[in-house]
Amino acid sequence: MVQFPNGRSNGGLTGAERRADARRTEILRAASRTFREKGFAATGMRDIAAHADLSPGILYHYFRGKHELLYFCQDRSLDRMQDALEAARRSGEPATEQLRRVIVAHVLCLLDELEGSAAHLEVDALPAKLRARIVEKRDRYEQGIRRLLAAGVQKGELVDCDATLVARAILGALNWSARWFRPDGPSSPADVADALARYLVRGLASGAQTRKLSLKSPMPRGVA
Amino acid sequence: MVQFPNGRSNGGLTGAERRADARRTEILRAASRTFREKGFAATGMRDIAAHADLSPGILYHYFRGKHELLYFCQDRSLDRMQDALEAARRSGEPATEQLRRVIVAHVLCLLDELEGSAAHLEVDALPAKLRARIVEKRDRYEQGIRRLLAAGVQKGELVDCDATLVARAILGALNWSARWFRPDGPSSPADVADALARYLVRGLASGAQTRKLSLKSPMPRGVA
Amino acid sequence: MVQFPNGRSNGGLTGAERRADARRTEILRAASRTFREKGFAATGMRDIAAHADLSPGILYHYFRGKHELLYFCQDRSLDRMQDALEAARRSGEPATEQLRRVIVAHVLCLLDELEGSAAHLEVDALPAKLRARIVEKRDRYEQGIRRLLAAGVQKGELVDCDATLVARAILGALNWSARWFRPDGPSSPADVADALARYLVRGLASGAQTRKLSLKSPMPRGVA
Amino acid sequence: MVQFPNGRSNGGLTGAERRADARRTEILRAASRTFREKGFAATGMRDIAAHADLSPGILYHYFRGKHELLYFCQDRSLDRMQDALEAARRSGEPATEQLRRVIVAHVLCLLDELEGSAAHLEVDALPAKLRARIVEKRDRYEQGIRRLLAAGVQKGELVDCDATLVARAILGALNWSARWFRPDGPSSPADVADALARYLVRGLASGAQTRKLSLKSPMPRGVA
DNA sequence: TATGAATGAGATTTCATTCAT
DNA sequence: TATGAATGAAATCTCATTCAT
C-alpha cells in the first residue's frame, strides 16, 4: 500500500483526505499507463490529464509536477516488487520456487492494468534528488534478487553463475514484456508470467531437476 | 556495411560522395549514442550535433530530420543482426550453437561503441511510413529467431517451448543490456554477450546436454 | 456572422465560450490585417500575436497554427461575399444593379478594417485539405458571378461577353484594392466600392443604358 | 533591353561578359517564374537555383542576393511596360486605342513565359533603398496611364472618370491574370490580353463608340 | 567560375507550469 | 477544488548567405 505524505497515520484520515488520496491514485494510474504507452519524455501532462479525465491544471494540486508523477509510479512499483521478493524469501521454499514467485509477481505488477507501471524503467528522466531515492530502491531490489540467486547456488539448488549478470538478464526479459504485451492478445498476464518463469528458472536449475522442468504448461487454461 | 542511396555502386563513389557518406556515418554514430543514453524523445538535435561536433543546422543537410536519423540507426542495426542470424543458420551447427551465435552477435551489435545502436527499441517514435519498414524488418528478424528455436525443438536439440514467448524473453534480456551496460565497467561487451548466451541457451538445451552447460566462463579473462 | 464549431446554438453559449469566441475573432482580425499588409509567408506568428497584444504561444490555444488562421480568414470572407451574392440574386433587380451590389459588397468586405480579409487571395499557401475546402467555396463564388453575368446577357441587360474572363477581370480589379487602399487616404471604402462598381458595370451595360452611366459620383461626399 | 552594370557600353562587351549577362538573364527568368508561382517570401534561393539548373552558391556570383533578384525582375518588367506606354503615346492614335495597346502589352509582359514577371507585384518585400527605386518607376508608369486617361477624357474620347481609381482598377484586372493564367489552359496570353482590353476599354469609351465595341472576338482563333 | 558544405538567425510549434477566476 | 487561459523556454526545422576547395 502506497502512502502519500499527509502528516497523519493512515487510520486518522479525514474524509477529504481519503478522497484526495483516491484522486492521487487515479492520477498515478493514468500517468503510469501513459508513460508505459509513450515513454516519459513523449508523454505530456495533457495526455495524463486526458487519461484521468481531468484538467491539466488540477494535476499540480495533487503532485508537484511531471517528475513527481514518474517518481511515485516508480516508487509504488518497486515497493510492490520488493514486498513480493521478501515474501518469497520468507517462504523458505527452494531457490527455484522462490525465483519463480518473484518473476511471476514482477510480471504481474508490470502488466496489471490497474496498478502496474513500467515507469521504473526510466530512472534517468528523474531529477537528481528523486533519482537517487529510486536508484537506491531499485538497487536494493536487484541486490535482493542477486542474493536469492547466490543462496540458491550455495545450497546447490542453482548452478554456479554470475549473479549480477543473470539478475539483469532476468529483469530485462521481464521488463521487456511491458513493451510487447497487449491486453487484448491471446495470453493473459498470468500466462506470460508463468511461461517466463519456466524458461528463466530452467536455465539456472541444477542437475537432476533441470530435466524435469518442462517449458510447456502442463494443463492448458480452461481445461479440466 | 550500410549503404546510402547514391545511385552508384559503392566502388564508384567520387571523393565528394565518399566524404559525404563518411559524414553521414559519423552523424549516425553520434545519434545512436545519444539515443541510447537519453532515449529518442529526450534527445535533442543539439545533443546529436554536439556529439558529432557539428552545428545543428548541418544535420539537415545530410538527413531529413530527427526521425530519419532514428530510422537509419534502426535500419543499420537490424541489417547487421539479420546478417548474423542468417550466417548462423547457414552454419549448419546444432541449434544451441546457432542460438549462441545469434545472441552474441546481437549483444555485440547493441553495445559496440562505434556502430551499435539500441535505437531500434523505439519503433513507435517513427512516423507511420518509416515505422512500417522497420517493423517489417524487426518482425522478420524475430521470426527468424522463432524458426531457429522451432527447428531446434524438432531436431530434439531444444526442449519443447513457446517459441514466440521465449524469443521475446531472449530479446528482452539482450536489449536490456543497452540500458545497464557501461563501457567503463568491469565487463567487456564480449563478456556480457558470452554470459548472456550461456544462460539463455541453457534454459532451452535438451536433456543430457544441459548438465554439461556451465554458466561460468571456463577461463577468467586475463588469467593464464 | 461567423460561428466557431462549439456544439451549441449561438444563443446557448456559456460565458466562457463567449469569451473564447471573442478572443478567436480578435485573433482572426489581427491575422487578417497582418496577412493583408505583409502577405501570408512573410507574416510571422509573432507579428500576429503582437497585433493582437498576446504572446505567440497562446495563439495555439485558439487555433491549430498559422495555416488554420489563414483558412478561417478566407472562410469568413468567402462566406460574407457569397451571402452578398445570393442577396443580390434574390433581389430580382436588373443584372447591372445586381452586379453593382456584389461589387460593392466585395470591396467593403475586403477593405473593412474590422472584419475584412484579403487573405483568400493566397489559397495556395494552404495545406491540401484546407485548400480544397476554400477552393470549392471560391469556385462557387466565382461561378455565381459568372451566372449572374450570363443571366444578364441572356436578358439583354448586359452585352455578350466571355463570362469567365470578365468575372476574373472584375475580381482582379476588386481584390487589387486590398493592396493599394490606405485607410488614412482620401477615399473611404464606400467611395472606392462605388467608383469601382460604376466603371466595371459600365463596360458591360448594353446599348442605351451605357450612355447614361456616369463614372463620376453625382454628389461628392460631405457636400450639400 | 535590360542592361546590367558592367562599366562598358553594350557594344564593347567581351565574350566573358556576354556570357555572364546571358547567365544573369537565365537566372532572372528562373527567379521570375518561381516568384510568380510561389510568391517572393515562399520562394527559396534553392528553388530558383533548381529552376535555373545551377547550384545555390553561384547565384551570389551574379547577384547580391534574393532581394536583388526581385529588384531586377521588377525593374525589367517595369521598363518593358514603360516602353510600351510611351510607344502608345507616340502613336497619336485615339485614347481608346492607346489604352488598348498598353493593356495588351502589360498582359503579354506578365504572362510571357520567357521574360515575363509578376514580381513587380511585391514591392514591399524589397529593402528600403531598392524599394524606393522601384516605387518611383512604378509610380511613373501609373502616372503615365493616368495621363493617358486624362488626355482621352479631355479630347472627349473617354468618359469623365476618376483617373487614379480607374487606373488602379485596370492594373488590378491585369495583374490578377498572373495569378489565374495557366499556360496549358484554353486561352493564349494574346487571347487574354485582347479580351481584357475590350472589356476594360469599353467601360471608358464615350458615347457613340461604346455601342460599337463588342466584347467578343470578331474572329475565333484558328478559323478562316 | 562553380560547388555544396556549413553557419546562424529566426520560423513555427509544443509544453510544463502558473495563475486569475 | 477546479478550470483553462496564459506564458516562456526550448524543440525541430528552414533558409539566405558565406566560404573552402
mmCIF file of N, CA and C (backbone and C1' of nucleotides) in Angstrom, chain F residues 2-18:
data_model
loop_
_atom_site.group_PDB
_atom_site.id
_atom_site.type_symbol
_atom_site.label_atom_id
_atom_site.label_comp_id
_atom_site.label_asym_id
_atom_site.label_seq_id
_atom_site.Cartn_x
_atom_site.Cartn_y
_atom_site.Cartn_z
ATOM 1 P P DA F 2 -11.638 18.473 -7.287
ATOM 2 O "O5'" DA F 2 -11.592 19.576 -8.427
ATOM 3 C "C5'" DA F 2 -12.834 20.158 -8.861
ATOM 4 C "C4'" DA F 2 -12.559 21.223 -9.887
ATOM 5 C "C3'" DA F 2 -11.673 20.797 -11.058
ATOM 6 O "O3'" DA F 2 -12.539 20.678 -12.175
ATOM 7 C "C1'" DA F 2 -11.213 23.018 -10.310
ATOM 8 P P DT F 3 -11.982 20.233 -13.574
ATOM 9 O "O5'" DT F 3 -11.779 21.629 -14.282
ATOM 10 C "C5'" DT F 3 -12.909 22.491 -14.396
ATOM 11 C "C4'" DT F 3 -12.488 23.797 -15.028
ATOM 12 C "C3'" DT F 3 -11.688 23.631 -16.311
ATOM 13 O "O3'" DT F 3 -12.480 24.146 -17.357
ATOM 14 C "C1'" DT F 3 -10.726 25.262 -14.841
ATOM 15 P P DG F 4 -12.318 23.587 -18.817
ATOM 16 O "O5'" DG F 4 -11.435 24.737 -19.451
ATOM 17 C "C5'" DG F 4 -11.845 26.086 -19.322
ATOM 18 C "C4'" DG F 4 -10.662 26.991 -19.566
ATOM 19 C "C3'" DG F 4 -9.757 26.551 -20.729
ATOM 20 O "O3'" DG F 4 -9.090 27.708 -21.237
ATOM 21 C "C1'" DG F 4 -8.498 26.637 -18.844
ATOM 22 P P DA F 5 -9.470 28.301 -22.599
ATOM 23 O "O5'" DA F 5 -8.823 29.764 -22.481
ATOM 24 C "C5'" DA F 5 -9.378 30.683 -21.545
ATOM 25 C "C4'" DA F 5 -8.274 31.536 -20.955
ATOM 26 C "C3'" DA F 5 -7.272 32.079 -21.960
ATOM 27 O "O3'" DA F 5 -6.976 33.414 -21.575
ATOM 28 C "C1'" DA F 5 -6.117 30.821 -20.313
ATOM 29 P P DA F 6 -6.151 34.303 -22.525
ATOM 30 O "O5'" DA F 6 -4.670 34.124 -21.993
ATOM 31 C "C5'" DA F 6 -4.339 34.640 -20.710
ATOM 32 C "C4'" DA F 6 -2.929 34.257 -20.370
ATOM 33 C "C3'" DA F 6 -1.906 34.511 -21.478
ATOM 34 O "O3'" DA F 6 -1.070 35.588 -21.087
ATOM 35 C "C1'" DA F 6 -1.581 32.391 -20.411
ATOM 36 P P DT F 7 0.060 36.069 -22.045
ATOM 37 O "O5'" DT F 7 1.334 35.305 -21.490
ATOM 38 C "C5'" DT F 7 1.549 35.297 -20.086
ATOM 39 C "C4'" DT F 7 2.759 34.451 -19.758
ATOM 40 C "C3'" DT F 7 3.954 34.672 -20.693
ATOM 41 O "O3'" DT F 7 5.088 34.881 -19.897
ATOM 42 C "C1'" DT F 7 3.472 32.374 -20.520
ATOM 43 P P DG F 8 6.253 35.822 -20.350
ATOM 44 O "O5'" DG F 8 7.431 34.750 -20.302
ATOM 45 C "C5'" DG F 8 7.495 33.822 -19.222
ATOM 46 C "C4'" DG F 8 8.442 32.709 -19.590
ATOM 47 C "C3'" DG F 8 9.573 33.123 -20.534
ATOM 48 O "O3'" DG F 8 10.696 32.314 -20.232
ATOM 49 C "C1'" DG F 8 8.275 31.491 -21.580
ATOM 50 P P DA F 9 12.105 32.771 -20.629
ATOM 51 O "O5'" DA F 9 12.827 31.351 -20.610
ATOM 52 C "C5'" DA F 9 12.287 30.306 -19.801
ATOM 53 C "C4'" DA F 9 12.345 28.994 -20.561
ATOM 54 C "C3'" DA F 9 13.552 28.861 -21.498
ATOM 55 O "O3'" DA F 9 14.106 27.577 -21.332
ATOM 56 C "C1'" DA F 9 11.579 28.450 -22.694
ATOM 57 P P DA F 10 15.532 27.282 -21.849
ATOM 58 O "O5'" DA F 10 15.228 26.115 -22.886
ATOM 59 C "C5'" DA F 10 14.333 25.073 -22.497
ATOM 60 C "C4'" DA F 10 13.791 24.407 -23.726
ATOM 61 C "C3'" DA F 10 14.853 24.133 -24.808
ATOM 62 O "O3'" DA F 10 14.667 22.841 -25.305
ATOM 63 C "C1'" DA F 10 13.032 25.242 -25.733
ATOM 64 P P DA F 11 15.858 22.088 -25.958
ATOM 65 O "O5'" DA F 11 15.104 21.159 -26.995
ATOM 66 C "C5'" DA F 11 13.797 20.676 -26.692
ATOM 67 C "C4'" DA F 11 13.037 20.489 -27.982
ATOM 68 C "C3'" DA F 11 13.967 20.266 -29.171
ATOM 69 O "O3'" DA F 11 13.842 18.960 -29.692
ATOM 70 C "C1'" DA F 11 12.348 21.978 -29.636
ATOM 71 P P DT F 12 14.847 18.565 -30.837
ATOM 72 O "O5'" DT F 12 14.030 18.837 -32.166
ATOM 73 C "C5'" DT F 12 12.708 18.338 -32.293
ATOM 74 C "C4'" DT F 12 12.087 18.915 -33.540
ATOM 75 C "C3'" DT F 12 12.888 18.640 -34.810
ATOM 76 O "O3'" DT F 12 11.950 18.309 -35.830
ATOM 77 C "C1'" DT F 12 12.584 20.968 -34.552
ATOM 78 P P DC F 13 12.499 17.620 -37.153
ATOM 79 O "O5'" DC F 13 12.663 18.876 -38.125
ATOM 80 C "C5'" DC F 13 11.512 19.699 -38.334
ATOM 81 C "C4'" DC F 13 11.929 21.023 -38.921
ATOM 82 C "C3'" DC F 13 12.776 20.955 -40.188
ATOM 83 O "O3'" DC F 13 11.955 21.384 -41.254
ATOM 84 C "C1'" DC F 13 13.457 22.707 -38.713
ATOM 85 P P DT F 14 12.570 21.390 -42.739
ATOM 86 O "O5'" DT F 14 12.836 22.947 -42.980
ATOM 87 C "C5'" DT F 14 11.844 23.861 -42.575
ATOM 88 C "C4'" DT F 14 12.269 25.259 -42.974
ATOM 89 C "C3'" DT F 14 12.940 25.354 -44.345
ATOM 90 O "O3'" DT F 14 12.410 26.526 -44.934
ATOM 91 C "C1'" DT F 14 14.375 26.251 -42.691
ATOM 92 P P DC F 15 12.562 26.732 -46.501
ATOM 93 O "O5'" DC F 15 13.608 27.919 -46.568
ATOM 94 C "C5'" DC F 15 13.570 28.892 -45.535
ATOM 95 C "C4'" DC F 15 14.764 29.789 -45.649
ATOM 96 C "C3'" DC F 15 15.490 29.688 -47.000
ATOM 97 O "O3'" DC F 15 15.904 30.985 -47.356
ATOM 98 C "C1'" DC F 15 16.990 29.241 -45.267
ATOM 99 P P DA F 16 15.910 31.401 -48.867
ATOM 100 O "O5'" DA F 16 16.866 32.674 -48.793
ATOM 101 C "C5'" DA F 16 16.494 33.741 -47.933
ATOM 102 C "C4'" DA F 16 17.721 34.395 -47.362
ATOM 103 C "C3'" DA F 16 18.729 34.898 -48.385
ATOM 104 O "O3'" DA F 16 19.265 36.129 -47.911
ATOM 105 C "C1'" DA F 16 19.759 33.257 -47.006
ATOM 106 P P DT F 17 20.243 36.917 -48.884
ATOM 107 O "O5'" DT F 17 21.661 36.389 -48.441
ATOM 108 C "C5'" DT F 17 22.040 36.535 -47.073
ATOM 109 C "C4'" DT F 17 23.281 35.728 -46.788
ATOM 110 C "C3'" DT F 17 24.460 35.941 -47.744
ATOM 111 O "O3'" DT F 17 25.482 36.580 -47.004
ATOM 112 C "C1'" DT F 17 24.222 33.676 -47.128
ATOM 113 P P DT F 18 26.820 37.014 -47.741
ATOM 114 O "O5'" DT F 18 27.890 35.962 -47.202
ATOM 115 C "C5'" DT F 18 27.899 35.650 -45.829
ATOM 116 C "C4'" DT F 18 28.869 34.512 -45.566
ATOM 117 C "C3'" DT F 18 30.228 34.652 -46.249
ATOM 118 O "O3'" DT F 18 31.208 34.278 -45.301
ATOM 119 C "C1'" DT F 18 29.274 32.587 -46.821
#
